[in-house]
Amino acid sequence: MNPNMDYRNDIGFALSADATDPLYKFRKEFLFPQHNGKEVIYFTGNSLGLQPVSVKQALFNELNDWEKYGVEGHFKAKNPWFSYHEMFKEPLTHLVGALPHEVTVMNGLTVNIHLLMVSFYQPQGKRTKILCEAKPFPSDYYAIESQLKFHGLNTKEHLIEVQPREGEHTIKHEDILRAIEENKNELALVFIGGVNYYTGQVFNIKEITQAAHKAGAYAGFDLAHAAGNIQLNLHEWNVDFAAWCSYKYLNSGPGSVSGIFTHEKFANNKELPRFAGWWGYPANKRFLMEPGFTPAFGADGWQLSNAAVFAMAPHKVALEVFAKAGFDALCEKSHRLTGYLEYIIDTVCAENKNANLQIITPRNISERGCQLSVLTGNNGKKIFDYLSDNGVIADWREPNVIRLAPVPLYNSFEDVFVFGQLLNNAFKNI
Ligand SMILES: *Cc1c(COP(=O)(O)O)cnc(C)c1O
């Protein structure tokens, strides 16, 4: 049942777990910030993934081709810029479980949420409502709110936020399904974060999609905290659309490009409303520069602009590291490594009377990725500052949550063990 029963809070355990970890070698492919001459314990890959060693060369190659070819780099560069975005189809199909024509990369995440909602949020008659999880990421909330306003609707009447039950932090799956069912005559769109950024809770995308469709609504997902973190099977789950960013678990650098998924069933749909641009036009006819937009087949038909090569170059090599590691192996390590962090936190709490930490992320491994969100008592900020002063980069969320993400691609069992020692010291010293 529990693959993690053998955990021990000692360095011998951590070192031997690292020694037998087939993914340990990937740590060397990333650059770690330093603290007092040593690598930090970096637990914020859920916010900004570390820089792959290969990124500098990848950027340098593009600079070189720009120097060498000027505009002709669109066709003569080693990776021709004209079709640069096409290189992402293959790796992304594996990451999100999609067909090649269902995915592309473009713009930033919030931009893409808007573009996709232009197509998939079409309030009509009584069917006007959007359903999301309580406390979505603020940008998603602003996007939803402004889309409603754009259609002349207000959030109070037209946005349904499914809440956790009294005294709970995460949302019951059955409550989401019930809210969809209860609003089935008025629901236009279900739009949920695949993994909640605050609690780390993984939502059941497959069943939420089924319920939304049964209610006659579209189902879309923000996968910012899911892509590269949990197994996704968007095509099979029949998800209508999704978008994610590439700078969190996908390690592609600050503000790097976003990915989108639109299901195959819309690939040839020319009726969906959309905001168009020349890169969404069929590539073989793009340079005829003709008036009158027709969308390219599949997700490509949502593109607006030519490829942002300097954002995509890091994305390309970052995805190559993922491919080398293999996603199944990553998920397996993720369960074990995050389980170890859970064990260590529980152990520290058992040993210190003043350690009033509560893990609010689900303890069931099928309902979480690698992030654990820890609710602290009123000494929380002091604990967090102690950890920071001692070389831990974690994430403080007001009012009192510490988010910790041991990332299987570059974090080690030793990282988790040392973190536990520091956490223990923190409670002894404050
Ligand atoms: C990180 C994150 C964003 C960030 O949006 P950008 O447009 O990339 O700045 C949006 N939504 C969610 C759920 C996120 O986790």
mmCIF file of C-alpha atoms and ligand atoms in Angstrom, residues 108-111 113 137 139-140 197 222 224-225 245 247-248, ligand 1:
data_model
loop_
_atom_site.group_PDB
_atom_site.id
_atom_site.type_symbol
_atom_site.label_atom_id
_atom_site.label_comp_id
_atom_site.label_asym_id
_atom_site.label_seq_id
_atom_site.Cartn_x
_atom_site.Cartn_y
_atom_site.Cartn_z
ATOM 1 C CA GLY A 108 1.761 34.207 -21.519
ATOM 2 C CA LEU A 109 -0.656 32.104 -19.504
ATOM 3 C CA THR A 110 -3.215 34.757 -18.578
ATOM 4 C CA VAL A 111 -3.283 36.003 -22.175
ATOM 5 C CA ILE A 113 -6.837 32.068 -20.672
ATOM 6 C CA PHE A 137 -5.088 32.043 -8.491
ATOM 7 C CA SER A 139 -4.950 36.178 -12.259
ATOM 8 C CA ASP A 140 -7.517 33.514 -13.133
ATOM 9 C CA TYR A 197 -1.749 26.765 -6.261
ATOM 10 C CA ASP A 222 -5.546 26.109 -15.800
ATOM 11 C CA ALA A 224 0.017 26.070 -14.251
ATOM 12 C CA HIS A 225 0.645 23.837 -11.217
ATOM 13 C CA CYS A 245 2.875 28.274 -18.025
ATOM 14 C CA TYR A 247 8.330 28.571 -15.867
ATOM 15 C CA LYS A 248 7.091 26.591 -12.844
HETATM 16 C C1 LIG B 1 1.437 31.019 -11.956
HETATM 17 C C2 LIG B 1 0.017 31.092 -12.322
HETATM 18 C C3 LIG B 1 -0.443 32.082 -13.201
HETATM 19 C C4 LIG B 1 0.486 33.133 -13.724
HETATM 20 O O1 LIG B 1 0.004 33.718 -14.892
HETATM 21 P P1 LIG B 1 0.975 34.453 -15.908
HETATM 22 O O2 LIG B 1 0.062 34.958 -16.927
HETATM 23 O O3 LIG B 1 1.972 33.440 -16.389
HETATM 24 O O4 LIG B 1 1.681 35.552 -15.152
HETATM 25 C C5 LIG B 1 -1.797 32.060 -13.542
HETATM 26 N N1 LIG B 1 -2.631 31.126 -13.042
HETATM 27 C C6 LIG B 1 -2.211 30.159 -12.185
HETATM 28 C C7 LIG B 1 -3.169 29.135 -11.660
HETATM 29 C C8 LIG B 1 -0.881 30.131 -11.781
HETATM 30 O O5 LIG B 1 -0.467 29.202 -10.928
#
